Coordinates of C-alpha atoms and ligand atoms in Angstrom, one line a residue:
M1 CA -6.2 5.7 42.9
T2 CA -9.7 4.1 42.7
K3 CA -10.8 2.5 39.4
L4 CA -13.6 4.0 37.3
W5 CA -15.1 0.6 37.5
G6 CA -14.0 -0.1 41.2
G7 CA -17.5 -0.4 42.8
R8 CA -17.8 -4.1 42.6
F9 CA -14.2 -4.8 43.8
T10 CA -12.9 -5.3 47.3
K11 CA -9.2 -5.6 46.5
P12 CA -6.8 -3.5 44.4
T13 CA -5.7 -4.8 41.1
N14 CA -2.4 -6.7 41.1
K15 CA 0.3 -4.4 39.6
L16 CA 1.3 -7.0 37.1
V17 CA -2.3 -7.4 36.0
E18 CA -2.6 -3.7 35.6
E19 CA 0.5 -3.6 33.4
Y20 CA -0.6 -6.7 31.5
T21 CA -4.1 -5.6 30.7
S22 CA -3.5 -1.9 30.0
S23 CA -3.4 -0.6 26.5
I24 CA -2.6 3.0 27.2
G25 CA 1.0 2.4 26.1
F26 CA -0.2 2.2 22.5
D27 CA -3.8 3.4 22.2
Q28 CA -2.7 6.9 23.1
K29 CA -2.5 7.3 19.4
L30 CA -6.3 7.3 19.3
A31 CA -6.6 10.3 21.7
V32 CA -7.7 12.8 19.0
H33 CA -10.3 10.3 17.6
D34 CA -11.5 9.4 21.0
I35 CA -12.2 13.1 21.8
K36 CA -13.8 13.6 18.5
G37 CA -16.2 10.7 19.2
S38 CA -16.9 12.0 22.7
L39 CA -17.8 15.5 21.4
A40 CA -20.2 14.0 18.9
H41 CA -21.7 11.8 21.6
V42 CA -22.2 14.4 24.2
S43 CA -23.8 16.9 21.9
M44 CA -26.2 14.2 20.7
L45 CA -27.0 13.5 24.4
G46 CA -27.9 17.2 24.7
E47 CA -30.0 17.3 21.5
C48 CA -31.9 14.2 22.7
G49 CA -32.6 15.8 26.1
I50 CA -30.6 13.2 28.0
L51 CA -28.1 15.9 29.3
S52 CA -28.9 19.6 29.9
S53 CA -27.3 22.1 27.6
E54 CA -25.1 23.4 30.5
E55 CA -23.8 19.9 31.1
V56 CA -23.1 19.6 27.4
T57 CA -21.2 22.9 27.3
T58 CA -19.2 22.1 30.4
I59 CA -18.3 18.6 29.2
S60 CA -17.4 19.8 25.7
N61 CA -15.2 22.6 27.0
G62 CA -13.5 20.2 29.3
L63 CA -12.8 17.8 26.4
H64 CA -11.3 20.7 24.3
T65 CA -9.1 21.6 27.2
I66 CA -7.8 18.0 27.5
E67 CA -7.3 17.9 23.7
K68 CA -5.1 20.9 24.0
K69 CA -3.2 19.5 26.9
I70 CA -2.6 16.2 25.0
A71 CA -1.4 18.1 21.9
A72 CA 1.0 20.2 24.1
G73 CA 2.3 17.0 25.7
E74 CA 1.1 18.2 29.1
A75 CA -1.3 15.3 29.7
E76 CA -0.2 12.5 31.9
F77 CA -1.4 9.0 31.0
N78 CA -1.7 6.3 33.7
V79 CA -1.4 2.6 33.4
A80 CA -3.8 2.4 36.3
D81 CA -6.5 3.9 34.1
E82 CA -5.9 1.1 31.6
D83 CA -6.7 2.7 28.3
I84 CA -7.1 5.9 26.4
H85 CA -10.9 6.0 27.0
M86 CA -10.6 5.8 30.8
N87 CA -7.6 8.1 30.9
I88 CA -9.5 10.8 29.1
E89 CA -12.6 10.3 31.3
R90 CA -10.4 10.5 34.4
M91 CA -8.8 13.7 33.1
L92 CA -12.3 15.1 32.3
I93 CA -13.6 14.5 35.8
E94 CA -10.4 16.1 37.3
E95 CA -10.9 19.0 35.0
I96 CA -14.7 19.7 35.4
G97 CA -15.7 17.7 38.4
P98 CA -18.3 14.9 38.8
V99 CA -20.4 16.2 35.8
G100 CA -17.6 14.7 33.7
G101 CA -19.0 11.3 34.7
K102 CA -22.1 11.9 32.6
L103 CA -20.1 11.7 29.4
H104 CA -20.3 7.9 29.4
T105 CA -24.1 7.9 29.5
G106 CA -25.6 5.6 26.8
R107 CA -22.3 4.2 25.5
S108 CA -19.6 1.8 26.4
R109 CA -15.9 1.5 25.8
N110 CA -16.8 -1.3 23.3
D111 CA -18.6 1.0 20.9
Q112 CA -16.2 3.8 21.8
V113 CA -13.1 1.9 20.9
A114 CA -14.6 0.7 17.6
T115 CA -15.6 4.2 16.7
D116 CA -12.1 5.4 17.4
M117 CA -10.6 2.8 15.1
H118 CA -13.1 3.6 12.4
L119 CA -12.1 7.3 12.6
Y120 CA -8.4 6.5 12.7
L121 CA -8.5 4.2 9.6
K122 CA -10.7 6.5 7.7
E123 CA -8.1 9.3 8.1
K124 CA -5.2 7.0 7.2
T125 CA -7.0 5.5 4.2
Q126 CA -7.5 8.9 2.8
E127 CA -3.9 9.8 3.4
F128 CA -2.7 6.6 1.7
I129 CA -4.8 7.3 -1.4
Q130 CA -3.1 10.7 -1.6
Q131 CA 0.4 9.2 -1.1
L132 CA -0.2 6.6 -3.7
E133 CA -1.1 9.3 -6.1
N134 CA 2.3 10.9 -5.5
V135 CA 4.0 7.6 -6.3
Q136 CA 1.9 7.3 -9.5
Q137 CA 2.9 10.9 -10.4
A138 CA 6.5 10.0 -10.0
L139 CA 6.1 6.9 -12.2
L140 CA 4.3 9.0 -14.8
A141 CA 7.0 11.7 -14.8
Q142 CA 9.7 9.0 -15.5
A143 CA 7.5 7.2 -18.0
D144 CA 7.0 10.5 -19.9
Q145 CA 10.7 10.8 -20.3
H146 CA 11.3 7.3 -21.4
V147 CA 8.8 6.2 -23.9
E148 CA 11.6 5.6 -26.4
T149 CA 14.1 4.2 -24.0
I150 CA 14.4 0.5 -24.8
I151 CA 15.1 -2.1 -22.2
P152 CA 15.1 -5.9 -22.3
G153 CA 11.8 -7.3 -21.2
Y154 CA 12.1 -10.5 -19.2
T155 CA 10.3 -13.7 -18.5
H156 CA 12.0 -16.2 -16.1
L157 CA 14.5 -13.4 -15.6
Q158 CA 15.8 -14.3 -19.1
R159 CA 15.8 -11.7 -21.8
A160 CA 12.6 -12.2 -23.7
Q161 CA 11.6 -9.2 -25.9
P162 CA 12.7 -5.6 -25.9
I163 CA 10.2 -3.2 -24.5
S164 CA 9.8 0.5 -23.8
F165 CA 11.0 1.5 -20.3
A166 CA 7.9 3.6 -19.9
H167 CA 5.8 0.5 -20.5
H168 CA 7.6 -1.3 -17.7
L169 CA 7.0 1.6 -15.3
L170 CA 3.4 2.0 -16.3
A171 CA 2.8 -1.6 -15.2
Y172 CA 3.4 -0.5 -11.7
F173 CA 1.3 2.6 -12.2
W174 CA -1.7 0.3 -12.8
M175 CA -0.9 -1.9 -9.8
F176 CA -1.0 1.2 -7.6
E177 CA -4.2 2.3 -9.3
R178 CA -5.9 -1.0 -8.3
D179 CA -4.5 -0.5 -4.7
K180 CA -6.0 2.9 -4.7
E181 CA -9.4 1.6 -5.9
R182 CA -9.3 -1.0 -3.1
L183 CA -8.6 1.6 -0.5
Q184 CA -11.4 3.8 -1.9
D185 CA -13.8 0.9 -1.9
S186 CA -12.9 0.0 1.7
L187 CA -14.0 3.4 2.8
K188 CA -17.6 2.3 2.2
R189 CA -17.3 -0.2 5.0
I190 CA -15.0 2.0 7.2
N191 CA -17.8 4.5 7.1
W192 CA -20.3 2.7 9.3
S193 CA -20.7 4.1 12.8
P194 CA -20.6 1.7 15.8
L195 CA -21.3 4.5 18.2
G196 CA -24.4 3.9 20.3
A197 CA -24.3 0.2 20.1
A198 CA -23.1 0.5 23.7
A199 CA -21.7 -2.6 25.3
L200 CA -23.4 -5.1 22.9
A201 CA -27.1 -4.7 23.1
G202 CA -27.9 -1.0 22.6
T203 CA -29.1 1.3 25.4
P204 CA -32.4 2.2 27.0
Y205 CA -31.6 5.9 26.6
P206 CA -33.4 7.7 23.8
I207 CA -30.2 8.3 21.8
D208 CA -30.0 9.2 18.1
R209 CA -27.3 7.1 16.4
Q210 CA -27.9 8.7 13.0
M211 CA -27.0 12.1 14.6
T212 CA -23.6 10.9 15.8
S213 CA -23.0 9.0 12.6
D214 CA -23.6 12.2 10.6
A215 CA -21.6 14.4 13.0
L216 CA -18.6 12.1 12.6
G217 CA -18.9 12.0 8.8
F218 CA -19.9 8.4 8.6
D219 CA -22.5 7.1 6.1
R220 CA -24.7 5.2 8.5
P221 CA -24.9 3.5 11.9
Y222 CA -24.3 -0.3 11.9
P223 CA -27.7 -1.9 11.8
N224 CA -26.8 -4.5 14.4
S225 CA -25.3 -3.6 17.8
L226 CA -23.5 -6.9 18.3
D227 CA -21.9 -6.6 14.9
A228 CA -21.0 -3.0 15.6
V229 CA -18.8 -3.9 18.6
S230 CA -17.4 -7.2 17.3
D231 CA -16.6 -6.2 13.7
R232 CA -13.0 -5.8 12.9
D233 CA -13.4 -6.6 9.2
F234 CA -12.6 -3.1 8.2
I235 CA -9.2 -3.5 9.9
L236 CA -8.6 -6.9 8.3
E237 CA -9.5 -5.3 5.0
F238 CA -7.0 -2.5 5.5
L239 CA -4.3 -5.1 6.4
S240 CA -5.1 -7.2 3.4
I241 CA -5.0 -4.2 1.0
S242 CA -1.8 -3.1 2.6
S243 CA -0.4 -6.6 2.1
I244 CA -1.2 -6.5 -1.6
L245 CA 0.2 -3.0 -1.8
I246 CA 3.5 -3.8 -0.1
T247 CA 3.8 -6.8 -2.4
H248 CA 3.7 -4.3 -5.4
I249 CA 6.2 -2.1 -3.6
S250 CA 8.4 -5.1 -2.9
R251 CA 8.4 -6.2 -6.5
L252 CA 9.3 -2.8 -7.7
S253 CA 12.0 -2.5 -5.1
E254 CA 13.5 -5.8 -6.2
E255 CA 13.7 -4.5 -9.8
L256 CA 15.4 -1.3 -8.6
I257 CA 17.9 -3.3 -6.7
L258 CA 18.6 -5.5 -9.7
W259 CA 18.7 -2.6 -12.1
S260 CA 21.1 -0.7 -9.9
S261 CA 23.6 -3.6 -9.6
Q262 CA 26.8 -3.5 -11.6
E263 CA 25.5 -6.6 -13.5
F264 CA 22.5 -4.7 -14.9
D265 CA 23.5 -1.1 -14.5
F266 CA 20.2 0.2 -15.9
V267 CA 19.5 2.8 -13.3
E268 CA 21.3 4.8 -10.7
L269 CA 19.4 5.7 -7.6
D270 CA 20.1 9.2 -6.3
D271 CA 22.9 9.4 -3.7
A272 CA 20.3 10.8 -1.2
F273 CA 18.5 7.5 -1.3
C274 CA 21.5 5.2 -0.9
T275 CA 24.0 4.5 1.8
G276 CA 27.6 3.4 1.9
S277 CA 29.5 0.5 3.4
S278 CA 31.5 1.0 6.6
I279 CA 34.3 -1.2 5.2
M280 CA 34.1 -1.3 1.4
P281 CA 34.5 2.3 0.2
Q282 CA 33.4 1.6 -3.4
K283 CA 29.9 0.6 -2.4
K284 CA 26.7 2.4 -2.9
N285 CA 24.0 0.3 -1.4
P286 CA 20.3 0.4 -2.3
D287 CA 19.2 0.3 1.3
V288 CA 15.9 2.0 0.8
P289 CA 14.5 -0.4 -1.7
E290 CA 15.9 -3.3 0.3
L291 CA 14.1 -2.2 3.4
L292 CA 10.9 -1.5 1.4
R293 CA 11.2 -5.2 0.3
G294 CA 12.0 -6.3 3.8
K295 CA 9.0 -4.4 5.4
T296 CA 6.7 -6.9 3.6
G297 CA 7.3 -9.4 6.4
R298 CA 5.8 -7.3 9.2
I299 CA 2.9 -6.2 7.0
Y300 CA 1.9 -9.8 6.1
G301 CA 2.6 -10.7 9.8
N302 CA 0.1 -8.1 11.0
L303 CA -2.6 -9.5 8.7
M304 CA -1.9 -13.1 9.9
G305 CA -2.0 -11.8 13.5
L306 CA -5.4 -10.3 13.3
L307 CA -6.9 -13.1 11.3
T308 CA -5.7 -15.5 13.9
L309 CA -6.9 -13.3 16.7
L310 CA -10.4 -13.1 15.4
K311 CA -11.0 -16.6 14.2
G312 CA -12.3 -18.2 17.4
L313 CA -13.9 -15.2 19.1
P314 CA -17.5 -15.5 20.3
L315 CA -19.7 -12.4 20.0
A316 CA -19.5 -9.8 21.2
Y317 CA -16.4 -7.9 22.7
N318 CA -13.6 -9.9 24.1
K319 CA -10.4 -8.5 25.6
D320 CA -8.5 -10.3 23.0
M321 CA -9.6 -7.6 20.6
Q322 CA -7.4 -5.1 22.4
E323 CA -4.6 -6.9 20.4
D324 CA -6.0 -5.5 17.2
K325 CA -4.3 -2.2 17.6
E326 CA -0.5 -2.5 17.5
G327 CA -0.6 -4.4 14.2
M328 CA -2.9 -1.8 12.6
F329 CA -0.7 1.1 13.8
D330 CA 2.4 -0.7 12.7
T331 CA 1.1 -1.4 9.2
A332 CA -0.2 2.2 8.9
E333 CA 3.1 3.7 10.0
T334 CA 5.2 1.3 7.9
L335 CA 3.1 2.1 4.8
D336 CA 3.4 5.8 5.5
G337 CA 7.2 5.6 5.6
A338 CA 7.3 3.4 2.5
L339 CA 5.0 5.6 0.4
S340 CA 6.7 8.8 1.4
L341 CA 10.1 7.5 0.3
L342 CA 9.0 5.7 -2.8
A343 CA 7.8 8.8 -4.7
P344 CA 11.0 10.9 -4.4
M345 CA 13.2 7.9 -4.9
I346 CA 11.5 7.1 -8.2
E347 CA 11.4 10.8 -9.2
T348 CA 15.2 11.2 -8.7
M349 CA 16.5 8.0 -10.2
E350 CA 18.6 8.3 -13.3
V351 CA 17.8 5.9 -16.1
K352 CA 20.9 4.8 -18.0
A353 CA 19.2 4.7 -21.4
H354 CA 22.5 4.0 -23.2
N355 CA 23.1 0.9 -21.2
T356 CA 19.6 -0.5 -21.5
R357 CA 19.8 -0.1 -25.3
Q358 CA 23.3 -1.7 -25.3
A359 CA 21.8 -4.6 -23.4
V360 CA 19.2 -5.1 -26.1
N361 CA 21.7 -4.8 -28.9
E362 CA 23.6 -7.6 -27.3
D363 CA 21.0 -10.2 -26.9
Y364 CA 18.7 -12.5 -28.9
S365 CA 15.5 -10.9 -27.8
N366 CA 14.5 -10.1 -31.4
A367 CA 14.3 -13.8 -32.2
T368 CA 10.5 -13.9 -31.9
D369 CA 10.4 -11.2 -34.6
I370 CA 12.2 -13.4 -37.1
A371 CA 9.7 -16.2 -36.4
D372 CA 6.8 -13.7 -37.0
Y373 CA 8.6 -12.6 -40.2
L374 CA 8.5 -16.1 -41.6
A375 CA 5.0 -16.8 -40.3
L376 CA 3.8 -13.6 -42.1
K377 CA 5.3 -15.1 -45.3
G378 CA 3.1 -18.1 -44.9
L379 CA 5.2 -20.5 -42.9
P380 CA 3.2 -22.1 -40.0
F381 CA 4.5 -20.4 -36.8
R382 CA 5.6 -23.7 -35.3
Q383 CA 7.9 -24.4 -38.2
A384 CA 9.2 -20.9 -38.2
H385 CA 9.9 -21.3 -34.5
E386 CA 11.9 -24.4 -35.1
I387 CA 14.0 -22.7 -37.9
I388 CA 14.7 -19.6 -35.7
G389 CA 15.8 -21.9 -32.9
Q390 CA 18.4 -23.3 -35.2
I391 CA 19.4 -19.8 -36.3
V392 CA 19.9 -18.7 -32.7
L393 CA 22.0 -21.7 -31.9
Y394 CA 24.0 -21.1 -35.0
A395 CA 24.6 -17.5 -34.2
I396 CA 25.6 -18.3 -30.6
N397 CA 28.1 -20.7 -31.9
Q398 CA 29.5 -18.2 -34.3
N399 CA 29.6 -15.6 -31.5
K400 CA 27.3 -13.3 -33.4
Y401 CA 24.0 -11.6 -32.8
L402 CA 21.0 -12.0 -35.1
L403 CA 21.6 -8.6 -36.8
D404 CA 25.2 -9.7 -37.6
L405 CA 24.3 -12.7 -39.8
S406 CA 24.7 -12.2 -43.5
M407 CA 21.9 -12.6 -46.1
E408 CA 23.6 -15.9 -47.2
E409 CA 23.6 -17.2 -43.7
Y410 CA 19.9 -16.4 -43.4
Q411 CA 19.0 -18.0 -46.7
K412 CA 20.8 -21.2 -45.7
F413 CA 18.0 -21.6 -43.2
S414 CA 15.1 -20.5 -45.4
P415 CA 14.7 -19.1 -48.9
L416 CA 11.9 -16.9 -47.5
F417 CA 14.5 -14.4 -46.0
E418 CA 15.0 -11.1 -47.8
K419 CA 16.9 -7.9 -47.1
D420 CA 14.0 -6.4 -45.2
I421 CA 14.7 -8.8 -42.3
Y422 CA 17.4 -6.4 -41.0
K423 CA 14.9 -3.6 -40.6
K424 CA 12.5 -5.9 -38.9
L425 CA 15.1 -6.9 -36.4
A426 CA 16.3 -3.5 -35.3
P427 CA 15.3 -3.0 -31.6
D428 CA 13.3 0.1 -32.3
Q429 CA 11.3 -1.6 -34.9
V430 CA 10.8 -4.7 -32.7
V431 CA 9.3 -2.5 -30.0
A432 CA 7.3 -0.3 -32.4
A433 CA 5.7 -3.2 -34.1
R434 CA 3.9 -4.3 -31.0
Q435 CA 0.9 -2.2 -31.6
S436 CA -1.8 -4.5 -30.2
E437 CA -3.9 -2.8 -27.5
G438 CA -1.9 -2.5 -24.3
G439 CA 1.3 -3.6 -26.1
T440 CA 4.7 -1.9 -25.8
G441 CA 4.6 -0.3 -29.3
F442 CA 5.6 3.4 -28.9
E443 CA 2.2 4.6 -30.1
Q444 CA 0.4 2.3 -27.7
V445 CA 2.6 3.4 -24.8
K446 CA 1.8 7.1 -25.6
Q447 CA -1.9 6.2 -25.5
Q448 CA -1.4 4.4 -22.3
L449 CA 0.3 7.4 -20.8
Q450 CA -2.8 9.5 -21.7
L451 CA -5.0 6.9 -20.0
A452 CA -2.9 7.0 -16.9
K453 CA -2.9 10.8 -16.7
K454 CA -6.7 10.7 -17.1
A455 CA -6.9 8.2 -14.2
L456 CA -5.2 10.7 -11.9
V457 CA -7.5 13.7 -12.5
Ligands
LIG1 N1 -8.8 -1.0 25.7 C1 -9.9 -1.7 25.2 C2 -9.6 -2.3 23.8 O1 -8.7 -1.7 23.2 C3 -11.1 -0.9 25.1 C4 -12.4 -1.7 25.2 C5 -12.5 -2.3 26.6 N2 -13.8 -2.9 26.8 C6 -14.0 -3.7 27.9 N3 -15.2 -4.1 28.0 N4 -13.0 -4.0 28.7 O2 -10.1 -3.2 23.3

């Protein structure tokens, strides 16, 4: 089989070289986008008088036929044709004859592949925005149910202050909201069209780049042909945004794993999202959140891979850039899997409100509130803190919680204590009292829920 670029060569390509340099094994995934780009290109060539309208029709029909064959799994891709671009061109020429060779007029594989990647990522980015919204909806649905479910809030993984469970879930809602904003913003840059930059310098044909840019739904052509074919920032950006996003997913997963352990026992993940042990029959393992946490490695790795790939590359195209694809596909596919599972897993998880409340009843996380109590009575907060420290130590030694201490015991530490201290220390009151903006007070959380719902419409 002769190469599409064979004219200058006198020897056939070494088989190993063919294998080594080809990308068809993975860039097949760009077939739809490649054909879309070619259709826009060929109709522009017609509009600009570079090809006749019969040629345009023949080529377009041929491309549609190939598209159908690929969709039906009837197309045969060859390593000898190196990549998706030349495979499709070869199929086109086989389908419609030598006129198929006119498709590549006024463009190069360099602007072609860049265009394909822009189209691919644009589609994926829009899908991820939608999938993130599903995750947010799931968080909202749970939060709605659990405004008044109280759980221990932690710092240093030590019980700190009790909070509303909805408040905890909504923290993740806002992380995902920022991820969505980042994706949305990246679309501005994904939406530049490289098509027509040709190999690196533009083309002498009287092409119309605005026309192909419009036809493909991009905002504008890249203003610089060298930049158009060398830029992979939009992929870097996608990989960075994905890295931040998977970090959020991983943190949430870690909490689900902790919470579903016997030690915490705050939530139960639905059976459908857990697996068993082949040897210990009592076990129900949180495999899904564990894998979500574990997927972080490859997503960070793909970002590091592309950063490293690009750092020393001179302008414009270099074959190294073929290595930009697998990491991008892998990240996109990994995220797709993660987001599709996350939403239903959150939706179906059971929150053990009785246990979370029990946990709060059996800790000292209302200590800050006694300090605030004394401070409100005029004692400097620092002094109050010191006194409460002693009270907590005393209570621990007596094997009691703060609500179990008698009035006499309290008054031994400060005469400022009165009966109302017991009300102040009740967990519901402790949570409800935190009415500062963005705090965990129930009324604040209800307002926050409203804000979150508004953010989704
Ligand atoms: N398969 C190549 C890639 O993915 C397409 C561009 C090839 N361009 C070239 N001048 N060899 O990067």
